[in-house]
Amino acid sequence: MSTLKITNLSKTYPNGVKALDNVNLELSNGMFGLLGPNGAGKSTLMRTLASLQEADTGTATLDDIDIFKQPGELRKVLGYLPQEFGVYPRITAEQLLNHIAVLKGITNKGERKDLVAYLLNKVNLYDIKNKHVKGFSGGMKQRVGIAQALIGNPKLIIVDEPTAGLDPGERNRFHNLLADVGEEVIVILSTHIVDDVRELCTKMAIMNLGQIVFQDTPQNAIDSINGKVYQKIVTRTDLEDYARKYSIISNKMVGGQPLIHVFSDEHPENGFEQVNPNLEDVFFSKINTANVLV
Ligand code: ADP
Ligand code: MG
């Protein structure tokens, strides 16, 4: 069992954007979902944990490794799939994995060959191992990405928005693959897609404007707002009035009309019905929902 401990992590970019605002988290083995809207600071946090950029203040440790003081030690036990895993030279899947295995210090040629074959099988790309990665679909590229992240028996795997841009079938296959490795190591998955967290993660945090605004299990997250979410179909013209009166947490079109979810301690007036909250309600109730109407 490993522990990743993040303490008082803050980072302000030179342009003044505070991307990390006193982040504190403690994680152990299993899939951890970091859920947040675009710009929340997820990628900044992940690059910092991968020792690819520095924080202004704070510490992070993986068991007895101080990530910022011993980045070399960290990288030996890290698997990282960046949000932009986009550099695909004209090489095959097998050559790419072999190359990364060399970079990760696996010097024995036979050992490397076996490992690459094992990984290609694991991510279901063995049959096309001699095809150029450049021609792969988004899902196939992400599977190459996860295969390279698995090289070297990592204790910590960081995957940054791995399902963005995948079609539903590819997303499903990618989920199964992650769930497969997820129990034995610490996996941090960042996403703005609520279903990724719902389907995969045993623990989660919600990040917004550089801050961790919530941390618990997905089920406890839902329980925490139970009995406080109401819905109603309204007209477009009334939307602004409702927004002024209530705390609207989501607004979806259903059959051409807005269906709003509001967050309220008491039963709102006429026409609202209580609903069983879902993780999406949690997400929108924890982040600033002022822009829900635009
Ligand atoms: P997320 O991955 O959740 O979308 P990011 O960590 O990419 O969030 O970005 C957090 C905030 O920091 C955003 O406002 C973004 O514009 C800003 N940001 C990210 N990288 C840089 C950078 N290199 N220089 C300046 N601002 C940045
Ligand atoms: Mg990002």
PDB file of C-alpha atoms and ligand atoms in Angstrom:
ATOM      1  CA  MET A   1       0.000   0.000   0.000  1.00  0.00           C
ATOM      2  CA  SER A   2       1.366   3.414  -1.014  1.00  0.00           C
ATOM      3  CA  THR A   3       0.458   6.882   0.182  1.00  0.00           C
ATOM      4  CA  LEU A   4       0.651  10.127  -1.755  1.00  0.00           C
ATOM      5  CA  LYS A   5       0.538  13.152   0.501  1.00  0.00           C
ATOM      6  CA  ILE A   6       0.165  16.674  -0.842  1.00  0.00           C
ATOM      7  CA  THR A   7       0.505  19.539   1.632  1.00  0.00           C
ATOM      8  CA  ASN A   8      -0.191  23.256   1.155  1.00  0.00           C
ATOM      9  CA  LEU A   9       0.600  23.253  -2.540  1.00  0.00           C
ATOM     10  CA  SER A  10       0.283  26.640  -4.228  1.00  0.00           C
ATOM     11  CA  LYS A  11       1.295  27.957  -7.642  1.00  0.00           C
ATOM     12  CA  THR A  12       0.777  31.333  -9.250  1.00  0.00           C
ATOM     13  CA  TYR A  13       1.835  31.681 -12.899  1.00  0.00           C
ATOM     14  CA  PRO A  14       3.824  34.768 -13.968  1.00  0.00           C
ATOM     15  CA  ASN A  15       0.643  36.183 -15.542  1.00  0.00           C
ATOM     16  CA  GLY A  16      -0.970  36.283 -12.089  1.00  0.00           C
ATOM     17  CA  VAL A  17      -3.249  33.241 -12.438  1.00  0.00           C
ATOM     18  CA  LYS A  18      -3.369  31.295  -9.181  1.00  0.00           C
ATOM     19  CA  ALA A  19      -3.611  27.765 -10.577  1.00  0.00           C
ATOM     20  CA  LEU A  20      -3.055  25.982  -7.240  1.00  0.00           C
ATOM     21  CA  ASP A  21      -4.397  27.537  -4.071  1.00  0.00           C
ATOM     22  CA  ASN A  22      -3.269  25.665  -0.966  1.00  0.00           C
ATOM     23  CA  VAL A  23      -4.042  22.140  -2.175  1.00  0.00           C
ATOM     24  CA  ASN A  24      -4.050  19.385   0.460  1.00  0.00           C
ATOM     25  CA  LEU A  25      -4.782  15.763  -0.434  1.00  0.00           C
ATOM     26  CA  GLU A  26      -3.892  12.325   0.841  1.00  0.00           C
ATOM     27  CA  LEU A  27      -4.425   9.294  -1.385  1.00  0.00           C
ATOM     28  CA  SER A  28      -3.731   5.593  -1.241  1.00  0.00           C
ATOM     29  CA  ASN A  29      -4.113   2.700  -3.681  1.00  0.00           C
ATOM     30  CA  GLY A  30      -7.085   2.706  -6.004  1.00  0.00           C
ATOM     31  CA  MET A  31      -8.598   5.032  -8.552  1.00  0.00           C
ATOM     32  CA  PHE A  32      -8.852   8.638  -7.477  1.00  0.00           C
ATOM     33  CA  GLY A  33     -10.919  10.995  -9.616  1.00  0.00           C
ATOM     34  CA  LEU A  34      -9.971  14.651  -9.824  1.00  0.00           C
ATOM     35  CA  LEU A  35     -13.016  16.347 -11.244  1.00  0.00           C
ATOM     36  CA  GLY A  36     -13.024  19.976 -12.297  1.00  0.00           C
ATOM     37  CA  PRO A  37     -14.067  22.343 -15.066  1.00  0.00           C
ATOM     38  CA  ASN A  38     -11.553  23.589 -17.621  1.00  0.00           C
ATOM     39  CA  GLY A  39      -9.096  25.936 -15.983  1.00  0.00           C
ATOM     40  CA  ALA A  40      -9.563  24.468 -12.493  1.00  0.00           C
ATOM     41  CA  GLY A  41      -5.860  23.653 -12.164  1.00  0.00           C
ATOM     42  CA  LYS A  42      -5.972  19.886 -12.742  1.00  0.00           C
ATOM     43  CA  SER A  43      -3.159  19.747 -15.299  1.00  0.00           C
ATOM     44  CA  THR A  44      -1.027  22.094 -13.220  1.00  0.00           C
ATOM     45  CA  LEU A  45      -1.442  19.794 -10.222  1.00  0.00           C
ATOM     46  CA  MET A  46      -0.625  16.716 -12.294  1.00  0.00           C
ATOM     47  CA  ARG A  47       2.456  18.198 -13.935  1.00  0.00           C
ATOM     48  CA  THR A  48       3.635  19.318 -10.506  1.00  0.00           C
ATOM     49  CA  LEU A  49       3.152  15.826  -9.057  1.00  0.00           C
ATOM     50  CA  ALA A  50       4.959  14.368 -12.061  1.00  0.00           C
ATOM     51  CA  SER A  51       7.873  16.662 -11.104  1.00  0.00           C
ATOM     52  CA  LEU A  52       7.691  18.427 -14.468  1.00  0.00           C
ATOM     53  CA  GLN A  53       7.094  21.850 -13.003  1.00  0.00           C
ATOM     54  CA  GLU A  54       7.653  23.524  -9.660  1.00  0.00           C
ATOM     55  CA  ALA A  55       5.181  24.800  -7.119  1.00  0.00           C
ATOM     56  CA  ASP A  56       5.733  28.062  -5.232  1.00  0.00           C
ATOM     57  CA  THR A  57       5.060  26.512  -1.845  1.00  0.00           C
ATOM     58  CA  GLY A  58       4.126  23.150  -0.396  1.00  0.00           C
ATOM     59  CA  THR A  59       5.357  19.588  -0.350  1.00  0.00           C
ATOM     60  CA  ALA A  60       4.403  16.280  -1.925  1.00  0.00           C
ATOM     61  CA  THR A  61       5.598  12.860  -0.858  1.00  0.00           C
ATOM     62  CA  LEU A  62       5.048   9.386  -2.270  1.00  0.00           C
ATOM     63  CA  ASP A  63       5.808   7.057   0.629  1.00  0.00           C
ATOM     64  CA  ASP A  64       9.393   8.001   1.552  1.00  0.00           C
ATOM     65  CA  ILE A  65      10.111   9.927  -1.663  1.00  0.00           C
ATOM     66  CA  ASP A  66      10.047  13.716  -1.494  1.00  0.00           C
ATOM     67  CA  ILE A  67       8.757  14.456  -4.986  1.00  0.00           C
ATOM     68  CA  PHE A  68      10.302  17.925  -5.320  1.00  0.00           C
ATOM     69  CA  LYS A  69      13.635  17.066  -3.743  1.00  0.00           C
ATOM     70  CA  GLN A  70      14.035  13.621  -5.323  1.00  0.00           C
ATOM     71  CA  PRO A  71      12.421  13.914  -8.778  1.00  0.00           C
ATOM     72  CA  GLY A  72      14.714  11.189 -10.126  1.00  0.00           C
ATOM     73  CA  GLU A  73      13.451   8.703  -7.535  1.00  0.00           C
ATOM     74  CA  LEU A  74       9.876   9.701  -8.255  1.00  0.00           C
ATOM     75  CA  ARG A  75      10.223   9.161 -12.010  1.00  0.00           C
ATOM     76  CA  LYS A  76      11.354   5.573 -11.464  1.00  0.00           C
ATOM     77  CA  VAL A  77       7.977   4.736  -9.931  1.00  0.00           C
ATOM     78  CA  LEU A  78       5.796   7.101 -11.947  1.00  0.00           C
ATOM     79  CA  GLY A  79       3.587   6.419 -14.930  1.00  0.00           C
ATOM     80  CA  TYR A  80       2.343   9.618 -16.529  1.00  0.00           C
ATOM     81  CA  LEU A  81      -0.060  10.143 -19.389  1.00  0.00           C
ATOM     82  CA  PRO A  82      -0.129  13.886 -20.129  1.00  0.00           C
ATOM     83  CA  GLN A  83      -3.220  15.636 -21.455  1.00  0.00           C
ATOM     84  CA  GLU A  84      -1.411  16.204 -24.747  1.00  0.00           C
ATOM     85  CA  PHE A  85       0.189  12.868 -25.585  1.00  0.00           C
ATOM     86  CA  GLY A  86       0.439  14.114 -29.107  1.00  0.00           C
ATOM     87  CA  VAL A  87       3.935  13.661 -30.453  1.00  0.00           C
ATOM     88  CA  TYR A  88       3.748  10.732 -32.793  1.00  0.00           C
ATOM     89  CA  PRO A  89       6.731  10.336 -35.026  1.00  0.00           C
ATOM     90  CA  ARG A  90       6.538   7.838 -37.840  1.00  0.00           C
ATOM     91  CA  ILE A  91       7.213   4.831 -35.662  1.00  0.00           C
ATOM     92  CA  THR A  92       5.192   1.787 -34.799  1.00  0.00           C
ATOM     93  CA  ALA A  93       3.470   1.086 -31.502  1.00  0.00           C
ATOM     94  CA  GLU A  94       6.094  -1.530 -30.714  1.00  0.00           C
ATOM     95  CA  GLN A  95       9.009   0.802 -31.494  1.00  0.00           C
ATOM     96  CA  LEU A  96       7.484   3.608 -29.436  1.00  0.00           C
ATOM     97  CA  LEU A  97       7.027   1.418 -26.353  1.00  0.00           C
ATOM     98  CA  ASN A  98      10.485  -0.051 -26.776  1.00  0.00           C
ATOM     99  CA  HIS A  99      11.950   3.448 -26.988  1.00  0.00           C
ATOM    100  CA  ILE A 100      10.191   4.595 -23.810  1.00  0.00           C
ATOM    101  CA  ALA A 101      11.297   1.433 -22.011  1.00  0.00           C
ATOM    102  CA  VAL A 102      14.890   2.362 -22.863  1.00  0.00           C
ATOM    103  CA  LEU A 103      14.309   5.858 -21.491  1.00  0.00           C
ATOM    104  CA  LYS A 104      12.906   4.345 -18.303  1.00  0.00           C
ATOM    105  CA  GLY A 105      16.113   2.417 -17.818  1.00  0.00           C
ATOM    106  CA  ILE A 106      15.190  -1.100 -18.916  1.00  0.00           C
ATOM    107  CA  THR A 107      18.517  -1.900 -20.532  1.00  0.00           C
ATOM    108  CA  ASN A 108      18.200  -5.647 -21.018  1.00  0.00           C
ATOM    109  CA  LYS A 109      17.032  -6.233 -24.595  1.00  0.00           C
ATOM    110  CA  GLY A 110      15.266  -9.526 -23.940  1.00  0.00           C
ATOM    111  CA  GLU A 111      13.504  -8.211 -20.875  1.00  0.00           C
ATOM    112  CA  ARG A 112      12.390  -5.173 -22.855  1.00  0.00           C
ATOM    113  CA  LYS A 113      11.049  -7.288 -25.704  1.00  0.00           C
ATOM    114  CA  ASP A 114       8.985  -9.409 -23.313  1.00  0.00           C
ATOM    115  CA  LEU A 115       7.662  -6.368 -21.485  1.00  0.00           C
ATOM    116  CA  VAL A 116       6.628  -4.582 -24.682  1.00  0.00           C
ATOM    117  CA  ALA A 117       4.852  -7.721 -25.944  1.00  0.00           C
ATOM    118  CA  TYR A 118       3.079  -8.079 -22.603  1.00  0.00           C
ATOM    119  CA  LEU A 119       1.924  -4.456 -22.662  1.00  0.00           C
ATOM    120  CA  LEU A 120       0.807  -4.598 -26.295  1.00  0.00           C
ATOM    121  CA  ASN A 121      -1.338  -7.576 -25.379  1.00  0.00           C
ATOM    122  CA  LYS A 122      -2.670  -5.892 -22.288  1.00  0.00           C
ATOM    123  CA  VAL A 123      -3.878  -2.837 -24.206  1.00  0.00           C
ATOM    124  CA  ASN A 124      -5.067  -4.983 -27.080  1.00  0.00           C
ATOM    125  CA  LEU A 125      -2.736  -3.560 -29.720  1.00  0.00           C
ATOM    126  CA  TYR A 126      -0.539  -6.591 -30.289  1.00  0.00           C
ATOM    127  CA  ASP A 127      -2.056  -7.396 -33.683  1.00  0.00           C
ATOM    128  CA  ILE A 128      -1.247  -3.927 -34.992  1.00  0.00           C
ATOM    129  CA  LYS A 129       2.069  -3.463 -33.255  1.00  0.00           C
ATOM    130  CA  ASN A 130       3.792  -2.891 -36.601  1.00  0.00           C
ATOM    131  CA  LYS A 131       1.457  -0.116 -37.711  1.00  0.00           C
ATOM    132  CA  HIS A 132       2.431   3.533 -37.432  1.00  0.00           C
ATOM    133  CA  VAL A 133       0.982   5.178 -34.333  1.00  0.00           C
ATOM    134  CA  LYS A 134       0.293   8.260 -36.431  1.00  0.00           C
ATOM    135  CA  GLY A 135      -2.613   6.524 -38.154  1.00  0.00           C
ATOM    136  CA  PHE A 136      -4.230   5.311 -34.912  1.00  0.00           C
ATOM    137  CA  SER A 137      -7.642   6.510 -33.694  1.00  0.00           C
ATOM    138  CA  GLY A 138      -7.897   8.607 -30.541  1.00  0.00           C
ATOM    139  CA  GLY A 139      -8.748   5.570 -28.450  1.00  0.00           C
ATOM    140  CA  MET A 140      -5.866   3.527 -29.848  1.00  0.00           C
ATOM    141  CA  LYS A 141      -3.453   6.383 -29.138  1.00  0.00           C
ATOM    142  CA  GLN A 142      -4.709   6.606 -25.566  1.00  0.00           C
ATOM    143  CA  ARG A 143      -4.110   2.861 -25.185  1.00  0.00           C
ATOM    144  CA  VAL A 144      -0.527   3.348 -26.356  1.00  0.00           C
ATOM    145  CA  GLY A 145      -0.395   6.168 -23.823  1.00  0.00           C
ATOM    146  CA  ILE A 146      -1.525   3.978 -20.967  1.00  0.00           C
ATOM    147  CA  ALA A 147       0.825   1.182 -22.047  1.00  0.00           C
ATOM    148  CA  GLN A 148       3.818   3.548 -21.850  1.00  0.00           C
ATOM    149  CA  ALA A 149       2.582   4.782 -18.454  1.00  0.00           C
ATOM    150  CA  LEU A 150       2.648   1.178 -17.178  1.00  0.00           C
ATOM    151  CA  ILE A 151       6.304   0.591 -18.043  1.00  0.00           C
ATOM    152  CA  GLY A 152       8.510   0.004 -15.025  1.00  0.00           C
ATOM    153  CA  ASN A 153       5.922  -1.176 -12.476  1.00  0.00           C
ATOM    154  CA  PRO A 154       4.815   2.278 -11.359  1.00  0.00           C
ATOM    155  CA  LYS A 155       3.451   2.875  -7.864  1.00  0.00           C
ATOM    156  CA  LEU A 156       1.798   6.093  -8.986  1.00  0.00           C
ATOM    157  CA  ILE A 157      -0.032   6.510 -12.281  1.00  0.00           C
ATOM    158  CA  ILE A 158      -1.223   9.948 -13.336  1.00  0.00           C
ATOM    159  CA  VAL A 159      -3.584  10.218 -16.286  1.00  0.00           C
ATOM    160  CA  ASP A 160      -4.696  13.688 -17.322  1.00  0.00           C
ATOM    161  CA  GLU A 161      -8.070  13.852 -19.100  1.00  0.00           C
ATOM    162  CA  PRO A 162      -7.546  10.509 -20.817  1.00  0.00           C
ATOM    163  CA  THR A 163     -11.074  10.160 -22.163  1.00  0.00           C
ATOM    164  CA  ALA A 164     -11.494  13.606 -23.718  1.00  0.00           C
ATOM    165  CA  GLY A 165     -12.151  13.113 -27.410  1.00  0.00           C
ATOM    166  CA  LEU A 166     -12.820   9.374 -27.270  1.00  0.00           C
ATOM    167  CA  ASP A 167     -16.003   7.908 -28.721  1.00  0.00           C
ATOM    168  CA  PRO A 168     -18.215   5.911 -26.324  1.00  0.00           C
ATOM    169  CA  GLY A 169     -16.803   2.518 -27.352  1.00  0.00           C
ATOM    170  CA  GLU A 170     -13.206   3.680 -27.025  1.00  0.00           C
ATOM    171  CA  ARG A 171     -14.007   5.317 -23.716  1.00  0.00           C
ATOM    172  CA  ASN A 172     -15.468   2.046 -22.447  1.00  0.00           C
ATOM    173  CA  ARG A 173     -12.411   0.038 -23.460  1.00  0.00           C
ATOM    174  CA  PHE A 174     -10.144   2.613 -21.870  1.00  0.00           C
ATOM    175  CA  HIS A 175     -12.179   2.474 -18.637  1.00  0.00           C
ATOM    176  CA  ASN A 176     -11.846  -1.308 -18.470  1.00  0.00           C
ATOM    177  CA  LEU A 177      -8.124  -1.076 -18.976  1.00  0.00           C
ATOM    178  CA  LEU A 178      -7.698   1.483 -16.212  1.00  0.00           C
ATOM    179  CA  ALA A 179      -9.938  -0.398 -13.805  1.00  0.00           C
ATOM    180  CA  ASP A 180      -7.708  -3.404 -14.413  1.00  0.00           C
ATOM    181  CA  VAL A 181      -4.563  -1.715 -13.102  1.00  0.00           C
ATOM    182  CA  GLY A 182      -6.295   0.633 -10.702  1.00  0.00           C
ATOM    183  CA  GLU A 183      -6.491  -1.505  -7.596  1.00  0.00           C
ATOM    184  CA  GLU A 184      -2.820  -2.344  -7.216  1.00  0.00           C
ATOM    185  CA  VAL A 185      -1.379   1.172  -7.441  1.00  0.00           C
ATOM    186  CA  ILE A 186      -2.386   4.793  -6.892  1.00  0.00           C
ATOM    187  CA  VAL A 187      -4.107   6.081 -10.015  1.00  0.00           C
ATOM    188  CA  ILE A 188      -5.054   9.755 -10.297  1.00  0.00           C
ATOM    189  CA  LEU A 189      -7.362  10.475 -13.152  1.00  0.00           C
ATOM    190  CA  SER A 190      -8.302  14.038 -13.953  1.00  0.00           C
ATOM    191  CA  THR A 191     -11.424  14.737 -15.922  1.00  0.00           C
ATOM    192  CA  HIS A 192     -14.189  17.229 -16.518  1.00  0.00           C
ATOM    193  CA  ILE A 193     -16.525  14.317 -17.306  1.00  0.00           C
ATOM    194  CA  VAL A 194     -18.623  13.356 -14.298  1.00  0.00           C
ATOM    195  CA  ASP A 195     -19.332   9.861 -15.620  1.00  0.00           C
ATOM    196  CA  ASP A 196     -15.611   9.010 -15.696  1.00  0.00           C
ATOM    197  CA  VAL A 197     -15.524   9.463 -11.937  1.00  0.00           C
ATOM    198  CA  ARG A 198     -18.873   7.795 -11.322  1.00  0.00           C
ATOM    199  CA  GLU A 199     -17.910   4.702 -13.284  1.00  0.00           C
ATOM    200  CA  LEU A 200     -14.307   4.308 -12.202  1.00  0.00           C
ATOM    201  CA  CYS A 201     -13.297   5.939  -8.982  1.00  0.00           C
ATOM    202  CA  THR A 202     -13.554   4.866  -5.360  1.00  0.00           C
ATOM    203  CA  LYS A 203     -12.467   8.279  -4.103  1.00  0.00           C
ATOM    204  CA  MET A 204     -12.785  11.693  -5.622  1.00  0.00           C
ATOM    205  CA  ALA A 205     -12.104  15.383  -5.226  1.00  0.00           C
ATOM    206  CA  ILE A 206     -13.670  18.354  -6.920  1.00  0.00           C
ATOM    207  CA  MET A 207     -11.331  21.141  -7.924  1.00  0.00           C
ATOM    208  CA  ASN A 208     -12.280  24.681  -8.861  1.00  0.00           C
ATOM    209  CA  LEU A 209     -10.176  27.837  -9.284  1.00  0.00           C
ATOM    210  CA  GLY A 210      -7.115  26.095  -7.907  1.00  0.00           C
ATOM    211  CA  GLN A 211      -8.818  24.846  -4.764  1.00  0.00           C
ATOM    212  CA  ILE A 212      -9.994  21.434  -3.628  1.00  0.00           C
ATOM    213  CA  VAL A 213     -13.601  22.233  -2.798  1.00  0.00           C
ATOM    214  CA  PHE A 214     -14.704  18.692  -1.929  1.00  0.00           C
ATOM    215  CA  GLN A 215     -13.153  15.330  -1.185  1.00  0.00           C
ATOM    216  CA  ASP A 216     -14.885  12.020  -0.369  1.00  0.00           C
ATOM    217  CA  THR A 217     -16.298   8.917  -2.042  1.00  0.00           C
ATOM    218  CA  PRO A 218     -18.710   9.427  -4.950  1.00  0.00           C
ATOM    219  CA  GLN A 219     -21.513   7.844  -2.892  1.00  0.00           C
ATOM    220  CA  ASN A 220     -20.934  10.122   0.116  1.00  0.00           C
ATOM    221  CA  ALA A 221     -20.804  13.033  -2.291  1.00  0.00           C
ATOM    222  CA  ILE A 222     -24.280  12.174  -3.520  1.00  0.00           C
ATOM    223  CA  ASP A 223     -25.570  11.519   0.006  1.00  0.00           C
ATOM    224  CA  SER A 224     -24.296  14.921   1.114  1.00  0.00           C
ATOM    225  CA  ILE A 225     -26.889  16.704  -1.019  1.00  0.00           C
ATOM    226  CA  ASN A 226     -29.678  14.164  -0.711  1.00  0.00           C
ATOM    227  CA  GLY A 227     -33.083  15.800  -0.277  1.00  0.00           C
ATOM    228  CA  LYS A 228     -31.830  19.165  -1.456  1.00  0.00           C
ATOM    229  CA  VAL A 229     -32.132  18.915  -5.224  1.00  0.00           C
ATOM    230  CA  TYR A 230     -35.335  19.854  -7.032  1.00  0.00           C
ATOM    231  CA  GLN A 231     -36.204  20.022 -10.699  1.00  0.00           C
ATOM    232  CA  LYS A 232     -38.672  21.812 -12.896  1.00  0.00           C
ATOM    233  CA  ILE A 233     -39.265  22.389 -16.574  1.00  0.00           C
ATOM    234  CA  VAL A 234     -39.448  26.132 -17.144  1.00  0.00           C
ATOM    235  CA  THR A 235     -39.700  28.477 -20.087  1.00  0.00           C
ATOM    236  CA  ARG A 236     -36.672  30.157 -21.550  1.00  0.00           C
ATOM    237  CA  THR A 237     -38.063  33.595 -20.739  1.00  0.00           C
ATOM    238  CA  ASP A 238     -38.526  32.730 -17.062  1.00  0.00           C
ATOM    239  CA  LEU A 239     -35.011  31.366 -16.708  1.00  0.00           C
ATOM    240  CA  GLU A 240     -33.491  34.630 -15.534  1.00  0.00           C
ATOM    241  CA  ASP A 241     -36.135  35.033 -12.836  1.00  0.00           C
ATOM    242  CA  TYR A 242     -35.432  31.531 -11.561  1.00  0.00           C
ATOM    243  CA  ALA A 243     -31.730  32.191 -11.592  1.00  0.00           C
ATOM    244  CA  ARG A 244     -32.239  35.249  -9.399  1.00  0.00           C
ATOM    245  CA  LYS A 245     -34.511  33.408  -6.959  1.00  0.00           C
ATOM    246  CA  TYR A 246     -32.832  30.017  -6.728  1.00  0.00           C
ATOM    247  CA  SER A 247     -29.471  28.430  -6.754  1.00  0.00           C
ATOM    248  CA  ILE A 248     -29.626  26.717 -10.142  1.00  0.00           C
ATOM    249  CA  ILE A 249     -27.127  23.885 -10.376  1.00  0.00           C
ATOM    250  CA  SER A 250     -27.852  22.708 -13.874  1.00  0.00           C
ATOM    251  CA  ASN A 251     -29.847  23.625 -16.904  1.00  0.00           C
ATOM    252  CA  LYS A 252     -30.476  21.118 -19.657  1.00  0.00           C
ATOM    253  CA  MET A 253     -32.711  21.241 -22.654  1.00  0.00           C
ATOM    254  CA  VAL A 254     -35.329  18.503 -22.677  1.00  0.00           C
ATOM    255  CA  GLY A 255     -37.629  18.460 -25.680  1.00  0.00           C
ATOM    256  CA  GLY A 256     -36.723  22.043 -26.461  1.00  0.00           C
ATOM    257  CA  GLN A 257     -37.406  23.392 -22.953  1.00  0.00           C
ATOM    258  CA  PRO A 258     -35.004  24.067 -20.100  1.00  0.00           C
ATOM    259  CA  LEU A 259     -35.076  21.510 -17.294  1.00  0.00           C
ATOM    260  CA  ILE A 260     -33.445  23.113 -14.289  1.00  0.00           C
ATOM    261  CA  HIS A 261     -32.062  21.513 -11.151  1.00  0.00           C
ATOM    262  CA  VAL A 262     -31.947  23.771  -8.107  1.00  0.00           C
ATOM    263  CA  PHE A 263     -30.196  23.312  -4.804  1.00  0.00           C
ATOM    264  CA  SER A 264     -32.367  24.243  -1.825  1.00  0.00           C
ATOM    265  CA  ASP A 265     -32.743  23.397   1.857  1.00  0.00           C
ATOM    266  CA  GLU A 266     -36.497  23.770   1.620  1.00  0.00           C
ATOM    267  CA  HIS A 267     -39.052  22.718  -0.975  1.00  0.00           C
ATOM    268  CA  PRO A 268     -39.238  25.565  -3.492  1.00  0.00           C
ATOM    269  CA  GLU A 269     -42.645  26.844  -4.622  1.00  0.00           C
ATOM    270  CA  ASN A 270     -45.074  25.373  -7.129  1.00  0.00           C
ATOM    271  CA  GLY A 271     -44.112  22.896  -9.708  1.00  0.00           C
ATOM    272  CA  PHE A 272     -40.756  21.784  -8.384  1.00  0.00           C
ATOM    273  CA  GLU A 273     -40.263  18.122  -7.603  1.00  0.00           C
ATOM    274  CA  GLN A 274     -37.554  16.598  -5.478  1.00  0.00           C
ATOM    275  CA  VAL A 275     -35.136  14.362  -7.386  1.00  0.00           C
ATOM    276  CA  ASN A 276     -32.536  11.821  -6.379  1.00  0.00           C
ATOM    277  CA  PRO A 277     -29.314  13.724  -6.782  1.00  0.00           C
ATOM    278  CA  ASN A 278     -26.596  12.427  -9.061  1.00  0.00           C
ATOM    279  CA  LEU A 279     -22.890  13.139  -9.187  1.00  0.00           C
ATOM    280  CA  GLU A 280     -23.439  15.867 -11.737  1.00  0.00           C
ATOM    281  CA  ASP A 281     -25.620  17.702  -9.200  1.00  0.00           C
ATOM    282  CA  VAL A 282     -22.822  17.383  -6.675  1.00  0.00           C
ATOM    283  CA  PHE A 283     -20.302  18.724  -9.164  1.00  0.00           C
ATOM    284  CA  PHE A 284     -22.341  21.768 -10.083  1.00  0.00           C
ATOM    285  CA  SER A 285     -23.390  22.457  -6.492  1.00  0.00           C
ATOM    286  CA  LYS A 286     -19.759  22.537  -5.353  1.00  0.00           C
ATOM    287  CA  ILE A 287     -18.373  24.749  -8.095  1.00  0.00           C
ATOM    288  CA  ASN A 288     -19.520  28.242  -8.924  1.00  0.00           C
ATOM    289  CA  THR A 289     -22.658  27.842 -10.993  1.00  0.00           C
ATOM    290  CA  ALA A 290     -23.133  31.483 -11.894  1.00  0.00           C
ATOM    291  CA  ASN A 291     -22.406  30.726 -15.552  1.00  0.00           C
ATOM    292  CA  VAL A 292     -25.034  28.024 -15.842  1.00  0.00           C
ATOM    293  CA  LEU A 293     -27.245  30.225 -18.025  1.00  0.00           C
ATOM    294  CA  VAL A 294     -24.718  31.093 -20.685  1.00  0.00           C
TER     295      VAL A 294
HETATM  296  P1  ADP B   1      -7.192  22.366 -16.069  1.00  0.00           P
HETATM  297  O1  ADP B   1      -6.255  21.292 -16.421  1.00  0.00           O
HETATM  298  O2  ADP B   1      -8.072  22.061 -14.898  1.00  0.00           O
HETATM  299  O3  ADP B   1      -8.001  22.843 -17.254  1.00  0.00           O
HETATM  300  P2  ADP B   1      -4.825  24.074 -15.924  1.00  0.00           P
HETATM  301  O4  ADP B   1      -3.940  23.589 -14.836  1.00  0.00           O
HETATM  302  O5  ADP B   1      -4.468  23.725 -17.321  1.00  0.00           O
HETATM  303  O6  ADP B   1      -6.338  23.647 -15.576  1.00  0.00           O
HETATM  304  O7  ADP B   1      -4.929  25.642 -15.822  1.00  0.00           O
HETATM  305  C1  ADP B   1      -5.250  26.312 -14.604  1.00  0.00           C
HETATM  306  C2  ADP B   1      -5.176  27.831 -14.834  1.00  0.00           C
HETATM  307  O8  ADP B   1      -3.829  28.202 -15.045  1.00  0.00           O
HETATM  308  C3  ADP B   1      -5.937  28.305 -16.052  1.00  0.00           C
HETATM  309  O9  ADP B   1      -6.473  29.559 -15.768  1.00  0.00           O
HETATM  310  C4  ADP B   1      -4.879  28.397 -17.126  1.00  0.00           C
HETATM  311  O10 ADP B   1      -5.197  29.359 -18.080  1.00  0.00           O
HETATM  312  C5  ADP B   1      -3.663  28.809 -16.312  1.00  0.00           C
HETATM  313  N1  ADP B   1      -2.404  28.292 -16.880  1.00  0.00           N
HETATM  314  C6  ADP B   1      -2.089  27.010 -17.133  1.00  0.00           C
HETATM  315  N2  ADP B   1      -0.828  26.896 -17.596  1.00  0.00           N
HETATM  316  C7  ADP B   1      -0.323  28.158 -17.623  1.00  0.00           C
HETATM  317  C8  ADP B   1       0.941  28.710 -17.999  1.00  0.00           C
HETATM  318  N3  ADP B   1       1.937  27.940 -18.427  1.00  0.00           N
HETATM  319  N4  ADP B   1       1.096  30.049 -17.905  1.00  0.00           N
HETATM  320  C9  ADP B   1       0.084  30.837 -17.455  1.00  0.00           C
HETATM  321  N5  ADP B   1      -1.120  30.385 -17.078  1.00  0.00           N
HETATM  322  C10 ADP B   1      -1.339  29.058 -17.161  1.00  0.00           C
HETATM  323 MG    MG B   2      -6.058  20.107 -18.089  1.00  0.00          MG
END
